[in-house]
Coordinates of C-alpha atoms in Angstrom, one line a residue:
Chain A
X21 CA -14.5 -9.3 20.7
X22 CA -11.6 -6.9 21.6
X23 CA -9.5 -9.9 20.7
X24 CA -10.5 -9.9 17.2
X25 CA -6.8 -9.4 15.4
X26 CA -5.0 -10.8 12.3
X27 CA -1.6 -11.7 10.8
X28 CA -0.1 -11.0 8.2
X29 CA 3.7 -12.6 7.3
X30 CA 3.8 -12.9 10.9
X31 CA 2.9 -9.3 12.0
X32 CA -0.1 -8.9 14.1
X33 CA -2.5 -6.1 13.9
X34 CA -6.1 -4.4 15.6
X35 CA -7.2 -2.9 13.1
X36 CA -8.0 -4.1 9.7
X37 CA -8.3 -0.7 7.7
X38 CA -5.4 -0.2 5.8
X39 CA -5.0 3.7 4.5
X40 CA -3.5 5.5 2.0
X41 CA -1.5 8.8 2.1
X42 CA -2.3 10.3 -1.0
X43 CA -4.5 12.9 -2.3
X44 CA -4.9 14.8 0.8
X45 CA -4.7 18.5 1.2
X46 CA -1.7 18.6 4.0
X47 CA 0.2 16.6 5.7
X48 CA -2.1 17.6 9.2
X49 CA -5.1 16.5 7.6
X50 CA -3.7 13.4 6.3
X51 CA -2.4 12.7 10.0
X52 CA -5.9 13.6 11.3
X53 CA -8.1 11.3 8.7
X54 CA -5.0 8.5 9.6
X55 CA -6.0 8.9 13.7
X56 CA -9.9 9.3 12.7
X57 CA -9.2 5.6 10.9
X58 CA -7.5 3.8 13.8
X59 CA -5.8 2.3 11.0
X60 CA -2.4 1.1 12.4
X61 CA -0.7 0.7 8.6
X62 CA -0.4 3.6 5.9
X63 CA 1.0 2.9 2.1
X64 CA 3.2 5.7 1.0
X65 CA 4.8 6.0 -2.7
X66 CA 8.9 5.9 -3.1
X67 CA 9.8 9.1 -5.1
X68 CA 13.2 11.3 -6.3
X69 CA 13.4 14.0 -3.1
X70 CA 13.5 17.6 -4.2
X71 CA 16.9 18.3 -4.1
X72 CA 16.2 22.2 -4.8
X73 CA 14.0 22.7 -1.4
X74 CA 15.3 20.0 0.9
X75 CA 13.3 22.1 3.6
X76 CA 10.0 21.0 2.1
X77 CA 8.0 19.0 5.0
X78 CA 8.2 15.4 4.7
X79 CA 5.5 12.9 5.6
X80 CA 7.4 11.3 8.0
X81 CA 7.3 14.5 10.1
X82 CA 3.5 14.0 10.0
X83 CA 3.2 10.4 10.4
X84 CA 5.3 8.8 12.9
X85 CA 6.8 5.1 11.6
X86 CA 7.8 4.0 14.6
X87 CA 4.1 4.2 15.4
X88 CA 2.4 3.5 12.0
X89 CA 3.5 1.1 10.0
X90 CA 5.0 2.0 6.5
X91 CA 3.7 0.2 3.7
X92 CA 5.7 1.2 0.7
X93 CA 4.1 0.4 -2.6
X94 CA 4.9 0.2 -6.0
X95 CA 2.0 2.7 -7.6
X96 CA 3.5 4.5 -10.7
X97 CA 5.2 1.0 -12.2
X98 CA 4.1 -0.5 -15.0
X99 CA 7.1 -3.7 -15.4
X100 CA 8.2 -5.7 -12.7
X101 CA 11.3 -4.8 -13.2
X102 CA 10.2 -1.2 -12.0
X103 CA 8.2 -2.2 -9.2
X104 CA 11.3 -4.3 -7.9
X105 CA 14.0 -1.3 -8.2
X106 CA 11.2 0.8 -6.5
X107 CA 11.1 -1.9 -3.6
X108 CA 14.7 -2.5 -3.3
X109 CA 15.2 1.4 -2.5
X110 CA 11.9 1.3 -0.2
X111 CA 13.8 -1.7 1.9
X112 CA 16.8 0.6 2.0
X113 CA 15.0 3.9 3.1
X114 CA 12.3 2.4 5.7
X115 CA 14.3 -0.9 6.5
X116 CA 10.9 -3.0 6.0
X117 CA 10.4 -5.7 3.9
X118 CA 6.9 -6.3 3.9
X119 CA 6.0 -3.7 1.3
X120 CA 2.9 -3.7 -1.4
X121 CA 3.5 -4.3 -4.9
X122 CA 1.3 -3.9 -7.9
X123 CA 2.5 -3.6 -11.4
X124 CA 0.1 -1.4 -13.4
X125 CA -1.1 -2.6 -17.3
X126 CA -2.5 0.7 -18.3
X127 CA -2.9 4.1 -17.3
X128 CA -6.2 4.0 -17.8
X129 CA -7.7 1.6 -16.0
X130 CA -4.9 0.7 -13.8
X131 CA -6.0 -2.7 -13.9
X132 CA -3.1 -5.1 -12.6
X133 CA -0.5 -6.4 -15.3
X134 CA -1.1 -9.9 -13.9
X135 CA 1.8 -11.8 -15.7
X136 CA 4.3 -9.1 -14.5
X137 CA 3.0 -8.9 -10.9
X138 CA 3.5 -13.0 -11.0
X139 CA 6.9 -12.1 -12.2
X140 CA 7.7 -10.0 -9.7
X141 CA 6.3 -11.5 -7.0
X142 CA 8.8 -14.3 -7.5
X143 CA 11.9 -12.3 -7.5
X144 CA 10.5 -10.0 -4.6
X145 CA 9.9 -13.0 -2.3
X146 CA 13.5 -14.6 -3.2
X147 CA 15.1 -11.8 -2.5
X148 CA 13.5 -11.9 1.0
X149 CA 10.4 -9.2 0.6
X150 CA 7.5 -10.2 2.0
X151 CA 5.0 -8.9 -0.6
X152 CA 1.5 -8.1 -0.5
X153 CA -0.2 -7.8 -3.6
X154 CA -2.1 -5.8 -5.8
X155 CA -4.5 -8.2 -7.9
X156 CA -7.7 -8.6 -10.3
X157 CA -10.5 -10.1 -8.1
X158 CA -9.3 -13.9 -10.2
X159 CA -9.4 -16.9 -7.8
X160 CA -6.5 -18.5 -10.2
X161 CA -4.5 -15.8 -9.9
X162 CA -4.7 -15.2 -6.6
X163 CA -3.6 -19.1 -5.9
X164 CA -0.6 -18.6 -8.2
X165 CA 0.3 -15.2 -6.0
X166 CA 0.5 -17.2 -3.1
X167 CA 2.0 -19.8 -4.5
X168 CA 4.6 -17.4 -5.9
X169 CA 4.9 -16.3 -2.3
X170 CA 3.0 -13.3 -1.9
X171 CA 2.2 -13.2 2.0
X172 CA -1.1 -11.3 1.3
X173 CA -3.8 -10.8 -1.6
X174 CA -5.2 -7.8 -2.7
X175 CA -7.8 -7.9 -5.4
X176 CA -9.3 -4.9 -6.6
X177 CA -13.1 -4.3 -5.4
X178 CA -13.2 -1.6 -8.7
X179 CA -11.1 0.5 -10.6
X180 CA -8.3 2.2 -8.5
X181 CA -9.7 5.5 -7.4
X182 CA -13.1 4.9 -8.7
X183 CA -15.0 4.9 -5.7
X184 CA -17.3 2.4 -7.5
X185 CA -17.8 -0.6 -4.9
X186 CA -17.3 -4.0 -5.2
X187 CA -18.3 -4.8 -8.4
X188 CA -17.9 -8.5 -8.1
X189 CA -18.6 -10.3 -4.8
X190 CA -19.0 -13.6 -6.2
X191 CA -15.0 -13.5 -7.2
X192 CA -13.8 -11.9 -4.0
X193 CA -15.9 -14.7 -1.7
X194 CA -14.2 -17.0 -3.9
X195 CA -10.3 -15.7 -3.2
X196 CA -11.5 -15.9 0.2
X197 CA -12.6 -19.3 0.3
X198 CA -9.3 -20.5 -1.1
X199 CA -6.6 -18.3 0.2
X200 CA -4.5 -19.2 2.8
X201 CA -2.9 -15.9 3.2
X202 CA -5.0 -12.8 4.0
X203 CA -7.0 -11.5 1.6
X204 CA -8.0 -7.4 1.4
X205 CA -9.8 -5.6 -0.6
X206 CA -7.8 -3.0 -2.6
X207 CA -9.0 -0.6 -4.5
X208 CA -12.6 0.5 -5.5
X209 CA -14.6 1.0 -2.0
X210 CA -16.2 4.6 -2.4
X211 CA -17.9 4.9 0.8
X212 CA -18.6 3.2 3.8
X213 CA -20.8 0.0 3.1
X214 CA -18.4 -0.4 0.1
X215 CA -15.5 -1.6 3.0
X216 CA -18.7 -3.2 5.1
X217 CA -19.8 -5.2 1.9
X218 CA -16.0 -6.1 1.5
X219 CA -15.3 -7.4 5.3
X220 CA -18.8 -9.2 5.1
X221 CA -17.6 -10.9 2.0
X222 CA -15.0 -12.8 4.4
X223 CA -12.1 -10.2 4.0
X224 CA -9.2 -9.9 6.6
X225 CA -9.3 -6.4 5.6
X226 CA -9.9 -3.3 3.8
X227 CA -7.6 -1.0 1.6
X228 CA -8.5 2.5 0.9
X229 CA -7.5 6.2 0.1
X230 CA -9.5 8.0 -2.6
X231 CA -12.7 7.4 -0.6
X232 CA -11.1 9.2 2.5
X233 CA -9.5 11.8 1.1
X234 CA -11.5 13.0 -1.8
X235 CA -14.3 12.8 1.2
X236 CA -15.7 16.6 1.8
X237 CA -14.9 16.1 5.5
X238 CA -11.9 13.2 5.2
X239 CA -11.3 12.9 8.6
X240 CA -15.1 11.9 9.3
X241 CA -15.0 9.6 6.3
X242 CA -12.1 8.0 7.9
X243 CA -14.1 7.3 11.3
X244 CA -17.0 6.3 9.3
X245 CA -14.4 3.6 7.1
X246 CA -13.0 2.5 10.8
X247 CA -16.7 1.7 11.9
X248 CA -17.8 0.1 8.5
X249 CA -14.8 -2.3 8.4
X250 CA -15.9 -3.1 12.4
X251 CA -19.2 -3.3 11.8
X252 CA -18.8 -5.6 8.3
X253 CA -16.6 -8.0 10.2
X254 CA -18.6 -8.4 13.0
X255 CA -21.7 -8.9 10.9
X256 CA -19.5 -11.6 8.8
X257 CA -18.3 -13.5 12.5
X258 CA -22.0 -13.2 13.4
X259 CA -23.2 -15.3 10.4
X260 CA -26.2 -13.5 8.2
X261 CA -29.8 -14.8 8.8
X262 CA -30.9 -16.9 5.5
X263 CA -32.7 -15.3 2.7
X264 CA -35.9 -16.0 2.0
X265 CA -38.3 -15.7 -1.3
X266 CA -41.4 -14.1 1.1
X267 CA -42.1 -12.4 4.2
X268 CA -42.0 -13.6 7.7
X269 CA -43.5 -11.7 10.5
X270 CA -41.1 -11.3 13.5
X271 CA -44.4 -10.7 15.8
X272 CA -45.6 -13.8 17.2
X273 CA -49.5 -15.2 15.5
X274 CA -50.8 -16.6 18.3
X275 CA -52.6 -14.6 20.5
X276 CA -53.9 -12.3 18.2
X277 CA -56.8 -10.2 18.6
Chain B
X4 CA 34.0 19.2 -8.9
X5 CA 32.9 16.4 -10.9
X6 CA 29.9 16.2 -13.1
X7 CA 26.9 13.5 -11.7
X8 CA 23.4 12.8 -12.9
X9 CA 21.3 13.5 -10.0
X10 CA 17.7 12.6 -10.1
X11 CA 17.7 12.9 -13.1
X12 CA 19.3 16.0 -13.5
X13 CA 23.1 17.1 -14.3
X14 CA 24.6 18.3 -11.6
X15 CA 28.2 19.7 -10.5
X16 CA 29.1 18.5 -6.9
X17 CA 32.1 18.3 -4.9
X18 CA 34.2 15.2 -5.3
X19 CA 34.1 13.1 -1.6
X20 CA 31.4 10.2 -0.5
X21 CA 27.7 9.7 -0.9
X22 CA 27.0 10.8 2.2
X23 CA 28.9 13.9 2.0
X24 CA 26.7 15.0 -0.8
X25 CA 23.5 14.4 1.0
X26 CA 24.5 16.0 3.8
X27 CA 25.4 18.9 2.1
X28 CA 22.0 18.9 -0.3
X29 CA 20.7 19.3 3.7
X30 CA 18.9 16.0 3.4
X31 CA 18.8 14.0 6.4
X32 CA 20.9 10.6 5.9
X33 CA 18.3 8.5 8.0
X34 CA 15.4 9.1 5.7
X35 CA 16.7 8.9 2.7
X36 CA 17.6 5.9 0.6
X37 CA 20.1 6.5 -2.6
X38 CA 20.9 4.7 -5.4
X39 CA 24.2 4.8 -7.9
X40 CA 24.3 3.7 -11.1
X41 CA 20.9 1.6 -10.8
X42 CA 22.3 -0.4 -7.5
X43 CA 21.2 0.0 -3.9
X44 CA 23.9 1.6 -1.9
X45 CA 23.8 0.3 1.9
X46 CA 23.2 3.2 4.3
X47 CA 26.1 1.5 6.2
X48 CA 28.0 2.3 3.5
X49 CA 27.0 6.1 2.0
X50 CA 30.0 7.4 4.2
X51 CA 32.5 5.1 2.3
X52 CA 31.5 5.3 -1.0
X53 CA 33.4 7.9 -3.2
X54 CA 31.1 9.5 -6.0
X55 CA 32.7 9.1 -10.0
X56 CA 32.3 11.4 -12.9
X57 CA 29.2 10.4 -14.5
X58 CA 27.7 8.7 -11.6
X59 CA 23.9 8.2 -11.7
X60 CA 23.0 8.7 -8.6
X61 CA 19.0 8.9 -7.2
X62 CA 18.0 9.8 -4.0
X63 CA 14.7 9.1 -2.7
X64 CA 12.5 8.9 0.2
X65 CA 8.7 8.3 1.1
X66 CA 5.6 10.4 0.0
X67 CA 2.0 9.9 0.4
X68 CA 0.5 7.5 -1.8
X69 CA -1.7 5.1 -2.0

């Protein structure tokens, strides 16, 4: 069971929580919910340094990435062209090309602008990237992401930051069934059968960071993620018992007294 | 001094290379990654690149996100 593992773009990896680094009160207790999680790659966010305090602590200081692997993403853009630019600079500052994109439609929602993300999934993976990608749970558009070269798809279980669950597990089996490419959930898992729901669905993974660190204790959330996303994907290798319309005793009739 | 656009904001710095500048701002070179005028400039290359009047320059680096 230990040798449970998957690939993506050629990387392998244990663990199949993927965690974000935002939204946490410090830097220590976003290292300690990152440890809790045994997650063994963070997304971080590309941004302008502050020139006037170049002091300030940086994340890097906190989470070590020659131990964690970076996953620089694109939150915040809202073309392709943006996301790109974004990218290109991530590639220069980390050295990594495998690298999340997702290319917001609106602010409020934060749903995926899916004819953008296309857009820029071509141009990323031409220019080398190896992109994983931010998607609505669509089976269509996930096939034309991978056909565009995305190395990974990432539909959202809910709106980002909603903690809402997985709203539709009809679509996400579906990506599943036809991807090629790993598939995580991104986005939308609140608490911990949220990512088990996800991983039983068939998912190579699980994407998260509101639900850790808006959690009242994050760093217990993040154990409880790390044993929902085992505990899903060991339930989905087992293979669920059949439902049925009515009961069925599990005690044996005969011998009854 | 010449007059540059840094992150955004105007700025007067010495004239001399990329890295120059960054070292001086007290940023460290290896965790940084800098654009000018909207293309990437190579680490490899920060310590040969001279800065120009009216230079856009950003300088960024990672921060938690999700």
């Amino acid at each position: 069971m230990n040798a449970d593992r998957w690939t993506v773009a050629g990387r392998t990896f244990t663990s199949r929580l993927i965690v974000g680094t935002g939204k946490y009160k410090d830097f220590a207790e976003n290292a300690a919910a990152v440890a809790a999680s045994g997650a063994e790659i963070v997304t971080v966010a590309v941004r302008r340094v502050n020139v006037s305090d170049p002091s300030a602590p940086m994340l890097t200081d906190f989470i070590d990435p020659a131990k964690i692997t970076y996953l620089p993403n694109t939150a915040g853009c809202f073309t392709a062209d943006d996301a790109i630019r974004t990218l290109r600079l991530a590639r220069e500052a980390g050295g990594w090309d495998l690298v999340k994109l997702e290319v917001l439609g609106e602010a409020r929602t934060l749903y995926p602008d899916m004819r953008e993300t296309l857009r820029a999934t071509e141009i990323l993976a031409k220019e080398g990237f190896l992109p994983m990608v931010y998607c609505v749970d669509d089976p269509i558009a996930a096939k034309q992401l991978e056909e565009a070269g995305a190395v990974a798809i990432m539909p959202l279980g809910a709106p980002i930051g909603s903690g809402l669950g997985i709203q539709n597990r009809v679509t996400i089996r579906l990506i599943v069934e036809g991807a090629k490419v790993p598939v995580l959930v991104d986005a939308g898992v609140g608490t911990a059968s949220d990512a088990a729901v996800a991983m039983e669905l068939g998912c190579d993974g699980v994407l998260m960071n509101t639900a850790i660190a808006e959690a009242k204790d994050p760093v217990r959330m993040a154990r409880a993620m790390k044993l929902a996303v085992e505990a899903g994907r060991d339930a989905y290798l087992a293979g669920r018992m059949g439902t049925r319309k009515y009961a069925d005793p599990s005690s044996p009739l005969a011998g009854l007294i | 001094m010449i007059g540059i656009t840094l992150n955004g904001e105007p700025r007067r710095v010495a004239a001399g290379s990329i890295a120059a500048l960054v070292e001086a701002l007290g940023l460290p070179l290896a965790k940084v990654a800098v654009e000018r005028n909207l293309e990437i400039v190579p680490r490899s290359t920060l310590g040969d690149v001279l800065l120009a009047e009216g230079d856009q320059l950003e300088i960024v680096h990672f921060v938690g996100g999700g």
